């Protein structure tokens, strides 16, 4: 095993352990969030995003890390996001959590994993058609919110953290 | 309401914040950002290679995302192992092929659940790849 593979494995084990402990791997939790009945996943996800956002930008400011920015291709992101949502609602797991779900014994994850491999194969088949159409619609390149707003990134991060904490308080009040 | 029925569960804010720390550590020490869906492209490439290797070499998408086992592939495998360790060590591992909420609404049929999960997975991955997520 190469070092890269070993680090990937160890990181995945830690992440999978926490996903299971946080109870976000289950169909009932994922569909529960989409049905606005149980916000466990939202709590887990937003906590991870806030900590990840602050930590990653600290590393960037200290010159210890580089951002990996995806291009803002509006057409592809909007259509892709809508399809992803439909698929997620049917399957009940997302790509990463489906593996974790199988790890805790939820065997229906395997059907969807097979489906995701099929979906990736299908995408590879039609990619030449998409390349010059959907994947070009509204392409703004690799941009970030602070860049578009023309402000230092902490002027986006700090309000985001505050809004997330307010969301958490509201969720707790509502008993979600 | 259900919180007391599940004693092995951690507070989701804590587990989520720790997951965020793991992602920061990953970026710090190895420069790797979390992701999963590219691995399914590599997986599809492996499967197709067994059936029709010439086709895989032809398809531009498999040429740029080759069927190789990289950091993310092992990360995705690690998620399964980590979840298994957490589930076994807390006694919450449970073999279940039809989720409770599904069963209440659609019944316990394996084929129905399997078919919808497969189609859902196909659509979700197509969308994820389109959005480059």
PDB file of N, CA, C and O in Angstrom, chain A residues 14-89:
ATOM      1  N   UNK A  14     -11.491   6.945  10.602  1.00  0.00           N
ATOM      2  CA  UNK A  14     -11.880   7.956  11.599  1.00  0.00           C
ATOM      3  C   UNK A  14     -13.224   8.582  11.242  1.00  0.00           C
ATOM      4  O   UNK A  14     -14.111   8.734  12.087  1.00  0.00           O
ATOM      5  N   UNK A  15     -13.369   8.954   9.962  1.00  0.00           N
ATOM      6  CA  UNK A  15     -14.591   9.621   9.513  1.00  0.00           C
ATOM      7  C   UNK A  15     -15.790   8.678   9.629  1.00  0.00           C
ATOM      8  O   UNK A  15     -16.853   9.066  10.135  1.00  0.00           O
ATOM      9  N   UNK A  16     -15.614   7.438   9.200  1.00  0.00           N
ATOM     10  CA  UNK A  16     -16.698   6.457   9.267  1.00  0.00           C
ATOM     11  C   UNK A  16     -17.120   6.174  10.701  1.00  0.00           C
ATOM     12  O   UNK A  16     -18.309   6.023  11.002  1.00  0.00           O
ATOM     13  N   UNK A  17     -16.127   6.119  11.603  1.00  0.00           N
ATOM     14  CA  UNK A  17     -16.390   5.912  13.028  1.00  0.00           C
ATOM     15  C   UNK A  17     -17.297   7.032  13.552  1.00  0.00           C
ATOM     16  O   UNK A  17     -18.309   6.780  14.208  1.00  0.00           O
ATOM     17  N   UNK A  18     -16.940   8.276  13.221  1.00  0.00           N
ATOM     18  CA  UNK A  18     -17.716   9.429  13.710  1.00  0.00           C
ATOM     19  C   UNK A  18     -19.101   9.496  13.072  1.00  0.00           C
ATOM     20  O   UNK A  18     -20.080   9.868  13.727  1.00  0.00           O
ATOM     21  N   UNK A  19     -19.190   9.139  11.783  1.00  0.00           N
ATOM     22  CA  UNK A  19     -20.499   9.114  11.119  1.00  0.00           C
ATOM     23  C   UNK A  19     -21.428   8.133  11.821  1.00  0.00           C
ATOM     24  O   UNK A  19     -22.612   8.422  12.048  1.00  0.00           O
ATOM     25  N   UNK A  20     -20.873   6.978  12.191  1.00  0.00           N
ATOM     26  CA  UNK A  20     -21.714   5.971  12.850  1.00  0.00           C
ATOM     27  C   UNK A  20     -22.113   6.430  14.246  1.00  0.00           C
ATOM     28  O   UNK A  20     -23.269   6.310  14.630  1.00  0.00           O
ATOM     29  N   UNK A  21     -21.138   6.986  14.993  1.00  0.00           N
ATOM     30  CA  UNK A  21     -21.426   7.461  16.351  1.00  0.00           C
ATOM     31  C   UNK A  21     -22.454   8.601  16.335  1.00  0.00           C
ATOM     32  O   UNK A  21     -23.284   8.712  17.237  1.00  0.00           O
ATOM     33  N   UNK A  22     -22.381   9.443  15.323  1.00  0.00           N
ATOM     34  CA  UNK A  22     -23.326  10.544  15.199  1.00  0.00           C
ATOM     35  C   UNK A  22     -24.696  10.084  14.715  1.00  0.00           C
ATOM     36  O   UNK A  22     -25.635  10.875  14.662  1.00  0.00           O
ATOM     37  N   UNK A  23     -24.794   8.806  14.313  1.00  0.00           N
ATOM     38  CA  UNK A  23     -26.060   8.206  13.856  1.00  0.00           C
ATOM     39  C   UNK A  23     -26.604   8.878  12.592  1.00  0.00           C
ATOM     40  O   UNK A  23     -27.813   9.100  12.489  1.00  0.00           O
ATOM     41  N   UNK A  24     -25.693   9.211  11.683  1.00  0.00           N
ATOM     42  CA  UNK A  24     -26.171   9.882  10.474  1.00  0.00           C
ATOM     43  C   UNK A  24     -26.194   8.939   9.273  1.00  0.00           C
ATOM     44  O   UNK A  24     -26.507   9.351   8.162  1.00  0.00           O
ATOM     45  N   UNK A  25     -25.876   7.657   9.505  1.00  0.00           N
ATOM     46  CA  UNK A  25     -25.755   6.729   8.380  1.00  0.00           C
ATOM     47  C   UNK A  25     -27.072   6.060   8.014  1.00  0.00           C
ATOM     48  O   UNK A  25     -27.164   5.382   7.012  1.00  0.00           O
ATOM     49  N   UNK A  26     -28.082   6.256   8.839  1.00  0.00           N
ATOM     50  CA  UNK A  26     -29.298   5.462   8.642  1.00  0.00           C
ATOM     51  C   UNK A  26     -30.307   6.100   7.700  1.00  0.00           C
ATOM     52  O   UNK A  26     -30.484   7.311   7.695  1.00  0.00           O
ATOM     53  N   UNK A  27     -30.960   5.243   6.951  1.00  0.00           N
ATOM     54  CA  UNK A  27     -32.034   5.667   6.051  1.00  0.00           C
ATOM     55  C   UNK A  27     -33.047   6.530   6.801  1.00  0.00           C
ATOM     56  O   UNK A  27     -33.438   7.602   6.333  1.00  0.00           O
ATOM     57  N   UNK A  28     -33.452   6.085   7.983  1.00  0.00           N
ATOM     58  CA  UNK A  28     -34.474   6.811   8.748  1.00  0.00           C
ATOM     59  C   UNK A  28     -34.010   8.214   9.117  1.00  0.00           C
ATOM     60  O   UNK A  28     -34.818   9.143   9.202  1.00  0.00           O
ATOM     61  N   UNK A  29     -32.698   8.367   9.346  1.00  0.00           N
ATOM     62  CA  UNK A  29     -32.145   9.685   9.687  1.00  0.00           C
ATOM     63  C   UNK A  29     -32.059  10.572   8.441  1.00  0.00           C
ATOM     64  O   UNK A  29     -32.348  11.766   8.493  1.00  0.00           O
ATOM     65  N   UNK A  30     -31.639   9.990   7.326  1.00  0.00           N
ATOM     66  CA  UNK A  30     -31.470  10.773   6.099  1.00  0.00           C
ATOM     67  C   UNK A  30     -32.826  11.206   5.546  1.00  0.00           C
ATOM     68  O   UNK A  30     -33.031  12.375   5.214  1.00  0.00           O
ATOM     69  N   UNK A  31     -33.738  10.245   5.452  1.00  0.00           N
ATOM     70  CA  UNK A  31     -35.077  10.590   4.966  1.00  0.00           C
ATOM     71  C   UNK A  31     -35.805  11.430   6.021  1.00  0.00           C
ATOM     72  O   UNK A  31     -36.589  12.329   5.699  1.00  0.00           O
ATOM     73  N   UNK A  32     -35.496  11.169   7.302  1.00  0.00           N
ATOM     74  CA  UNK A  32     -36.050  11.989   8.385  1.00  0.00           C
ATOM     75  C   UNK A  32     -35.678  13.455   8.226  1.00  0.00           C
ATOM     76  O   UNK A  32     -36.489  14.348   8.498  1.00  0.00           O
ATOM     77  N   UNK A  33     -34.452  13.718   7.777  1.00  0.00           N
ATOM     78  CA  UNK A  33     -34.015  15.105   7.553  1.00  0.00           C
ATOM     79  C   UNK A  33     -34.734  15.701   6.348  1.00  0.00           C
ATOM     80  O   UNK A  33     -35.209  16.837   6.385  1.00  0.00           O
ATOM     81  N   UNK A  34     -34.868  14.906   5.268  1.00  0.00           N
ATOM     82  CA  UNK A  34     -35.546  15.410   4.067  1.00  0.00           C
ATOM     83  C   UNK A  34     -37.027  15.663   4.333  1.00  0.00           C
ATOM     84  O   UNK A  34     -37.636  16.535   3.710  1.00  0.00           O
ATOM     85  N   UNK A  35     -37.595  14.904   5.273  1.00  0.00           N
ATOM     86  CA  UNK A  35     -39.007  15.104   5.638  1.00  0.00           C
ATOM     87  C   UNK A  35     -39.171  16.101   6.778  1.00  0.00           C
ATOM     88  O   UNK A  35     -40.275  16.308   7.274  1.00  0.00           O
ATOM     89  N   UNK A  36     -38.051  16.691   7.195  1.00  0.00           N
ATOM     90  CA  UNK A  36     -38.033  17.703   8.276  1.00  0.00           C
ATOM     91  C   UNK A  36     -38.586  17.152   9.579  1.00  0.00           C
ATOM     92  O   UNK A  36     -39.290  17.857  10.312  1.00  0.00           O
ATOM     93  N   UNK A  37     -38.293  15.897   9.849  1.00  0.00           N
ATOM     94  CA  UNK A  37     -38.763  15.278  11.090  1.00  0.00           C
ATOM     95  C   UNK A  37     -37.645  15.151  12.116  1.00  0.00           C
ATOM     96  O   UNK A  37     -37.892  15.133  13.313  1.00  0.00           O
ATOM     97  N   UNK A  38     -36.415  15.007  11.631  1.00  0.00           N
ATOM     98  CA  UNK A  38     -35.279  14.706  12.504  1.00  0.00           C
ATOM     99  C   UNK A  38     -34.054  15.378  11.889  1.00  0.00           C
ATOM    100  O   UNK A  38     -33.626  15.024  10.802  1.00  0.00           O
ATOM    101  N   UNK A  39     -33.517  16.370  12.590  1.00  0.00           N
ATOM    102  CA  UNK A  39     -32.449  17.173  12.011  1.00  0.00           C
ATOM    103  C   UNK A  39     -31.045  16.736  12.453  1.00  0.00           C
ATOM    104  O   UNK A  39     -30.103  17.508  12.366  1.00  0.00           O
ATOM    105  N   UNK A  40     -30.917  15.486  12.923  1.00  0.00           N
ATOM    106  CA  UNK A  40     -29.610  14.980  13.363  1.00  0.00           C
ATOM    107  C   UNK A  40     -28.537  15.221  12.298  1.00  0.00           C
ATOM    108  O   UNK A  40     -27.429  15.674  12.603  1.00  0.00           O
ATOM    109  N   UNK A  41     -28.882  14.916  11.045  1.00  0.00           N
ATOM    110  CA  UNK A  41     -27.910  15.047   9.958  1.00  0.00           C
ATOM    111  C   UNK A  41     -27.504  16.491   9.741  1.00  0.00           C
ATOM    112  O   UNK A  41     -26.341  16.783   9.505  1.00  0.00           O
ATOM    113  N   UNK A  42     -28.479  17.384   9.830  1.00  0.00           N
ATOM    114  CA  UNK A  42     -28.186  18.804   9.638  1.00  0.00           C
ATOM    115  C   UNK A  42     -27.230  19.287  10.736  1.00  0.00           C
ATOM    116  O   UNK A  42     -26.284  20.022  10.470  1.00  0.00           O
ATOM    117  N   UNK A  43     -27.473  18.822  11.980  1.00  0.00           N
ATOM    118  CA  UNK A  43     -26.600  19.202  13.097  1.00  0.00           C
ATOM    119  C   UNK A  43     -25.172  18.703  12.869  1.00  0.00           C
ATOM    120  O   UNK A  43     -24.204  19.441  13.045  1.00  0.00           O
ATOM    121  N   UNK A  44     -25.062  17.437  12.475  1.00  0.00           N
ATOM    122  CA  UNK A  44     -23.750  16.838  12.234  1.00  0.00           C
ATOM    123  C   UNK A  44     -23.041  17.564  11.081  1.00  0.00           C
ATOM    124  O   UNK A  44     -21.897  17.994  11.195  1.00  0.00           O
ATOM    125  N   UNK A  45     -23.764  17.714   9.981  1.00  0.00           N
ATOM    126  CA  UNK A  45     -23.168  18.269   8.763  1.00  0.00           C
ATOM    127  C   UNK A  45     -22.737  19.716   8.964  1.00  0.00           C
ATOM    128  O   UNK A  45     -21.620  20.091   8.611  1.00  0.00           O
ATOM    129  N   UNK A  46     -23.619  20.524   9.570  1.00  0.00           N
ATOM    130  CA  UNK A  46     -23.294  21.938   9.755  1.00  0.00           C
ATOM    131  C   UNK A  46     -22.153  22.111  10.762  1.00  0.00           C
ATOM    132  O   UNK A  46     -21.327  23.005  10.606  1.00  0.00           O
ATOM    133  N   UNK A  47     -22.108  21.255  11.797  1.00  0.00           N
ATOM    134  CA  UNK A  47     -20.994  21.318  12.754  1.00  0.00           C
ATOM    135  C   UNK A  47     -19.679  21.010  12.036  1.00  0.00           C
ATOM    136  O   UNK A  47     -18.667  21.695  12.238  1.00  0.00           O
ATOM    137  N   UNK A  48     -19.698  19.971  11.206  1.00  0.00           N
ATOM    138  CA  UNK A  48     -18.484  19.600  10.467  1.00  0.00           C
ATOM    139  C   UNK A  48     -18.070  20.713   9.508  1.00  0.00           C
ATOM    140  O   UNK A  48     -16.891  21.040   9.388  1.00  0.00           O
ATOM    141  N   UNK A  49     -19.054  21.338   8.835  1.00  0.00           N
ATOM    142  CA  UNK A  49     -18.746  22.393   7.869  1.00  0.00           C
ATOM    143  C   UNK A  49     -18.138  23.597   8.576  1.00  0.00           C
ATOM    144  O   UNK A  49     -17.122  24.148   8.129  1.00  0.00           O
ATOM    145  N   UNK A  50     -18.738  23.998   9.692  1.00  0.00           N
ATOM    146  CA  UNK A  50     -18.252  25.185  10.407  1.00  0.00           C
ATOM    147  C   UNK A  50     -16.815  24.968  10.906  1.00  0.00           C
ATOM    148  O   UNK A  50     -15.938  25.803  10.684  1.00  0.00           O
ATOM    149  N   UNK A  51     -16.575  23.829  11.553  1.00  0.00           N
ATOM    150  CA  UNK A  51     -15.223  23.531  12.055  1.00  0.00           C
ATOM    151  C   UNK A  51     -14.246  23.401  10.877  1.00  0.00           C
ATOM    152  O   UNK A  51     -13.137  23.951  10.905  1.00  0.00           O
ATOM    153  N   UNK A  52     -14.678  22.705   9.840  1.00  0.00           N
ATOM    154  CA  UNK A  52     -13.824  22.517   8.672  1.00  0.00           C
ATOM    155  C   UNK A  52     -13.494  23.833   7.987  1.00  0.00           C
ATOM    156  O   UNK A  52     -12.361  24.071   7.558  1.00  0.00           O
ATOM    157  N   UNK A  53     -14.488  24.716   7.901  1.00  0.00           N
ATOM    158  CA  UNK A  53     -14.312  26.006   7.237  1.00  0.00           C
ATOM    159  C   UNK A  53     -13.305  26.885   7.998  1.00  0.00           C
ATOM    160  O   UNK A  53     -12.354  27.406   7.418  1.00  0.00           O
ATOM    161  N   UNK A  54     -13.501  26.995   9.310  1.00  0.00           N
ATOM    162  CA  UNK A  54     -12.602  27.810  10.133  1.00  0.00           C
ATOM    163  C   UNK A  54     -11.185  27.226  10.099  1.00  0.00           C
ATOM    164  O   UNK A  54     -10.205  27.929   9.855  1.00  0.00           O
ATOM    165  N   UNK A  55     -11.074  25.912  10.316  1.00  0.00           N
ATOM    166  CA  UNK A  55      -9.761  25.264  10.366  1.00  0.00           C
ATOM    167  C   UNK A  55      -9.022  25.348   9.047  1.00  0.00           C
ATOM    168  O   UNK A  55      -7.829  25.670   9.011  1.00  0.00           O
ATOM    169  N   UNK A  56      -9.742  25.090   7.956  1.00  0.00           N
ATOM    170  CA  UNK A  56      -9.090  25.091   6.649  1.00  0.00           C
ATOM    171  C   UNK A  56      -8.590  26.490   6.295  1.00  0.00           C
ATOM    172  O   UNK A  56      -7.456  26.656   5.824  1.00  0.00           O
ATOM    173  N   UNK A  57      -9.426  27.515   6.545  1.00  0.00           N
ATOM    174  CA  UNK A  57      -8.990  28.871   6.213  1.00  0.00           C
ATOM    175  C   UNK A  57      -7.860  29.349   7.125  1.00  0.00           C
ATOM    176  O   UNK A  57      -7.002  30.128   6.700  1.00  0.00           O
ATOM    177  N   UNK A  58      -7.833  28.864   8.394  1.00  0.00           N
ATOM    178  CA  UNK A  58      -6.682  29.163   9.258  1.00  0.00           C
ATOM    179  C   UNK A  58      -5.408  28.598   8.637  1.00  0.00           C
ATOM    180  O   UNK A  58      -4.384  29.278   8.569  1.00  0.00           O
ATOM    181  N   UNK A  59      -5.484  27.356   8.171  1.00  0.00           N
ATOM    182  CA  UNK A  59      -4.323  26.724   7.539  1.00  0.00           C
ATOM    183  C   UNK A  59      -3.888  27.495   6.295  1.00  0.00           C
ATOM    184  O   UNK A  59      -2.702  27.694   6.055  1.00  0.00           O
ATOM    185  N   UNK A  60      -4.877  27.942   5.520  1.00  0.00           N
ATOM    186  CA  UNK A  60      -4.562  28.698   4.303  1.00  0.00           C
ATOM    187  C   UNK A  60      -3.882  30.010   4.674  1.00  0.00           C
ATOM    188  O   UNK A  60      -2.866  30.400   4.074  1.00  0.00           O
ATOM    189  N   UNK A  61      -4.430  30.707   5.698  1.00  0.00           N
ATOM    190  CA  UNK A  61      -3.835  31.978   6.134  1.00  0.00           C
ATOM    191  C   UNK A  61      -2.405  31.789   6.623  1.00  0.00           C
ATOM    192  O   UNK A  61      -1.553  32.663   6.458  1.00  0.00           O
ATOM    193  N   UNK A  62      -2.151  30.635   7.256  1.00  0.00           N
ATOM    194  CA  UNK A  62      -0.809  30.365   7.782  1.00  0.00           C
ATOM    195  C   UNK A  62       0.123  29.785   6.711  1.00  0.00           C
ATOM    196  O   UNK A  62       1.271  29.452   6.991  1.00  0.00           O
ATOM    197  N   UNK A  63      -0.412  29.650   5.505  1.00  0.00           N
ATOM    198  CA  UNK A  63       0.399  29.113   4.406  1.00  0.00           C
ATOM    199  C   UNK A  63       0.635  27.614   4.516  1.00  0.00           C
ATOM    200  O   UNK A  63       1.581  27.089   3.940  1.00  0.00           O
ATOM    201  N   UNK A  64      -0.212  26.908   5.252  1.00  0.00           N
ATOM    202  CA  UNK A  64      -0.007  25.470   5.470  1.00  0.00           C
ATOM    203  C   UNK A  64      -0.884  24.608   4.560  1.00  0.00           C
ATOM    204  O   UNK A  64      -0.760  23.391   4.563  1.00  0.00           O
ATOM    205  N   UNK A  65      -1.800  25.237   3.836  1.00  0.00           N
ATOM    206  CA  UNK A  65      -2.672  24.445   2.969  1.00  0.00           C
ATOM    207  C   UNK A  65      -3.105  25.288   1.772  1.00  0.00           C
ATOM    208  O   UNK A  65      -3.033  26.518   1.800  1.00  0.00           O
ATOM    209  N   UNK A  66      -3.555  24.588   0.737  1.00  0.00           N
ATOM    210  CA  UNK A  66      -4.082  25.251  -0.457  1.00  0.00           C
ATOM    211  C   UNK A  66      -5.527  24.860  -0.633  1.00  0.00           C
ATOM    212  O   UNK A  66      -5.882  23.692  -0.446  1.00  0.00           O
ATOM    213  N   UNK A  67      -6.370  25.826  -1.018  1.00  0.00           N
ATOM    214  CA  UNK A  67      -7.774  25.506  -1.271  1.00  0.00           C
ATOM    215  C   UNK A  67      -7.894  24.667  -2.532  1.00  0.00           C
ATOM    216  O   UNK A  67      -7.058  24.748  -3.428  1.00  0.00           O
ATOM    217  N   UNK A  68      -8.930  23.842  -2.587  1.00  0.00           N
ATOM    218  CA  UNK A  68      -9.226  23.090  -3.793  1.00  0.00           C
ATOM    219  C   UNK A  68     -10.608  23.543  -4.253  1.00  0.00           C
ATOM    220  O   UNK A  68     -11.621  23.098  -3.733  1.00  0.00           O
ATOM    221  N   UNK A  69     -10.629  24.489  -5.191  1.00  0.00           N
ATOM    222  CA  UNK A  69     -11.899  25.128  -5.564  1.00  0.00           C
ATOM    223  C   UNK A  69     -12.460  24.488  -6.828  1.00  0.00           C
ATOM    224  O   UNK A  69     -11.755  24.299  -7.811  1.00  0.00           O
ATOM    225  N   UNK A  70     -13.747  24.158  -6.748  1.00  0.00           N
ATOM    226  CA  UNK A  70     -14.426  23.585  -7.918  1.00  0.00           C
ATOM    227  C   UNK A  70     -14.996  24.712  -8.771  1.00  0.00           C
ATOM    228  O   UNK A  70     -15.400  25.749  -8.243  1.00  0.00           O
ATOM    229  N   UNK A  71     -15.054  24.506 -10.091  1.00  0.00           N
ATOM    230  CA  UNK A  71     -15.596  25.565 -10.944  1.00  0.00           C
ATOM    231  C   UNK A  71     -17.098  25.771 -10.729  1.00  0.00           C
ATOM    232  O   UNK A  71     -17.831  24.830 -10.449  1.00  0.00           O
ATOM    233  N   UNK A  72     -17.536  27.034 -10.833  1.00  0.00           N
ATOM    234  CA  UNK A  72     -18.953  27.387 -10.704  1.00  0.00           C
ATOM    235  C   UNK A  72     -19.601  27.310 -12.078  1.00  0.00           C
ATOM    236  O   UNK A  72     -19.673  28.303 -12.806  1.00  0.00           O
ATOM    237  N   UNK A  73     -20.037  26.090 -12.439  1.00  0.00           N
ATOM    238  CA  UNK A  73     -20.733  25.911 -13.720  1.00  0.00           C
ATOM    239  C   UNK A  73     -22.217  25.827 -13.388  1.00  0.00           C
ATOM    240  O   UNK A  73     -22.735  24.759 -13.030  1.00  0.00           O
ATOM    241  N   UNK A  74     -22.907  26.970 -13.483  1.00  0.00           N
ATOM    242  CA  UNK A  74     -24.261  27.089 -12.946  1.00  0.00           C
ATOM    243  C   UNK A  74     -25.213  26.011 -13.482  1.00  0.00           C
ATOM    244  O   UNK A  74     -25.903  25.352 -12.689  1.00  0.00           O
ATOM    245  N   UNK A  75     -25.240  25.823 -14.795  1.00  0.00           N
ATOM    246  CA  UNK A  75     -26.164  24.857 -15.394  1.00  0.00           C
ATOM    247  C   UNK A  75     -25.942  23.459 -14.859  1.00  0.00           C
ATOM    248  O   UNK A  75     -26.885  22.769 -14.442  1.00  0.00           O
ATOM    249  N   UNK A  76     -24.679  23.041 -14.868  1.00  0.00           N
ATOM    250  CA  UNK A  76     -24.347  21.683 -14.427  1.00  0.00           C
ATOM    251  C   UNK A  76     -24.643  21.502 -12.941  1.00  0.00           C
ATOM    252  O   UNK A  76     -25.129  20.453 -12.517  1.00  0.00           O
ATOM    253  N   UNK A  77     -24.367  22.553 -12.142  1.00  0.00           N
ATOM    254  CA  UNK A  77     -24.566  22.429 -10.696  1.00  0.00           C
ATOM    255  C   UNK A  77     -26.051  22.393 -10.348  1.00  0.00           C
ATOM    256  O   UNK A  77     -26.490  21.571  -9.526  1.00  0.00           O
ATOM    257  N   UNK A  78     -26.839  23.247 -11.006  1.00  0.00           N
ATOM    258  CA  UNK A  78     -28.282  23.274 -10.708  1.00  0.00           C
ATOM    259  C   UNK A  78     -28.944  21.957 -11.148  1.00  0.00           C
ATOM    260  O   UNK A  78     -29.653  21.317 -10.361  1.00  0.00           O
ATOM    261  N   UNK A  79     -28.683  21.538 -12.375  1.00  0.00           N
ATOM    262  CA  UNK A  79     -29.306  20.297 -12.864  1.00  0.00           C
ATOM    263  C   UNK A  79     -28.773  19.093 -12.095  1.00  0.00           C
ATOM    264  O   UNK A  79     -29.526  18.221 -11.658  1.00  0.00           O
ATOM    265  N   UNK A  80     -27.447  19.068 -11.887  1.00  0.00           N
ATOM    266  CA  UNK A  80     -26.830  17.975 -11.142  1.00  0.00           C
ATOM    267  C   UNK A  80     -27.350  17.913  -9.714  1.00  0.00           C
ATOM    268  O   UNK A  80     -27.633  16.831  -9.189  1.00  0.00           O
ATOM    269  N   UNK A  81     -27.510  19.074  -9.092  1.00  0.00           N
ATOM    270  CA  UNK A  81     -28.002  19.120  -7.716  1.00  0.00           C
ATOM    271  C   UNK A  81     -29.435  18.617  -7.616  1.00  0.00           C
ATOM    272  O   UNK A  81     -29.780  17.885  -6.686  1.00  0.00           O
ATOM    273  N   UNK A  82     -30.266  19.002  -8.597  1.00  0.00           N
ATOM    274  CA  UNK A  82     -31.661  18.542  -8.592  1.00  0.00           C
ATOM    275  C   UNK A  82     -31.731  17.019  -8.760  1.00  0.00           C
ATOM    276  O   UNK A  82     -32.472  16.339  -8.042  1.00  0.00           O
ATOM    277  N   UNK A  83     -30.929  16.500  -9.693  1.00  0.00           N
ATOM    278  CA  UNK A  83     -30.901  15.044  -9.897  1.00  0.00           C
ATOM    279  C   UNK A  83     -30.384  14.344  -8.647  1.00  0.00           C
ATOM    280  O   UNK A  83     -30.938  13.325  -8.216  1.00  0.00           O
ATOM    281  N   UNK A  84     -29.335  14.901  -8.060  1.00  0.00           N
ATOM    282  CA  UNK A  84     -28.776  14.297  -6.851  1.00  0.00           C
ATOM    283  C   UNK A  84     -29.841  14.219  -5.754  1.00  0.00           C
ATOM    284  O   UNK A  84     -29.961  13.203  -5.066  1.00  0.00           O
ATOM    285  N   UNK A  85     -30.610  15.292  -5.626  1.00  0.00           N
ATOM    286  CA  UNK A  85     -31.652  15.320  -4.596  1.00  0.00           C
ATOM    287  C   UNK A  85     -32.712  14.263  -4.821  1.00  0.00           C
ATOM    288  O   UNK A  85     -33.137  13.585  -3.876  1.00  0.00           O
ATOM    289  N   UNK A  86     -33.132  14.099  -6.073  1.00  0.00           N
ATOM    290  CA  UNK A  86     -34.130  13.065  -6.384  1.00  0.00           C
ATOM    291  C   UNK A  86     -33.577  11.684  -6.062  1.00  0.00           C
ATOM    292  O   UNK A  86     -34.221  10.863  -5.398  1.00  0.00           O
ATOM    293  N   UNK A  87     -32.345  11.447  -6.507  1.00  0.00           N
ATOM    294  CA  UNK A  87     -31.708  10.153  -6.255  1.00  0.00           C
ATOM    295  C   UNK A  87     -31.508   9.881  -4.776  1.00  0.00           C
ATOM    296  O   UNK A  87     -31.755   8.775  -4.291  1.00  0.00           O
ATOM    297  N   UNK A  88     -31.096  10.907  -4.050  1.00  0.00           N
ATOM    298  CA  UNK A  88     -30.872  10.774  -2.600  1.00  0.00           C
ATOM    299  C   UNK A  88     -32.177  10.431  -1.883  1.00  0.00           C
ATOM    300  O   UNK A  88     -32.228   9.557  -1.015  1.00  0.00           O
ATOM    301  N   UNK A  89     -33.247  11.105  -2.290  1.00  0.00           N
ATOM    302  CA  UNK A  89     -34.549  10.845  -1.676  1.00  0.00           C
ATOM    303  C   UNK A  89     -35.037   9.425  -1.930  1.00  0.00           C
ATOM    304  O   UNK A  89     -35.705   8.824  -1.086  1.00  0.00           O
TER     305      UNK A  89
END
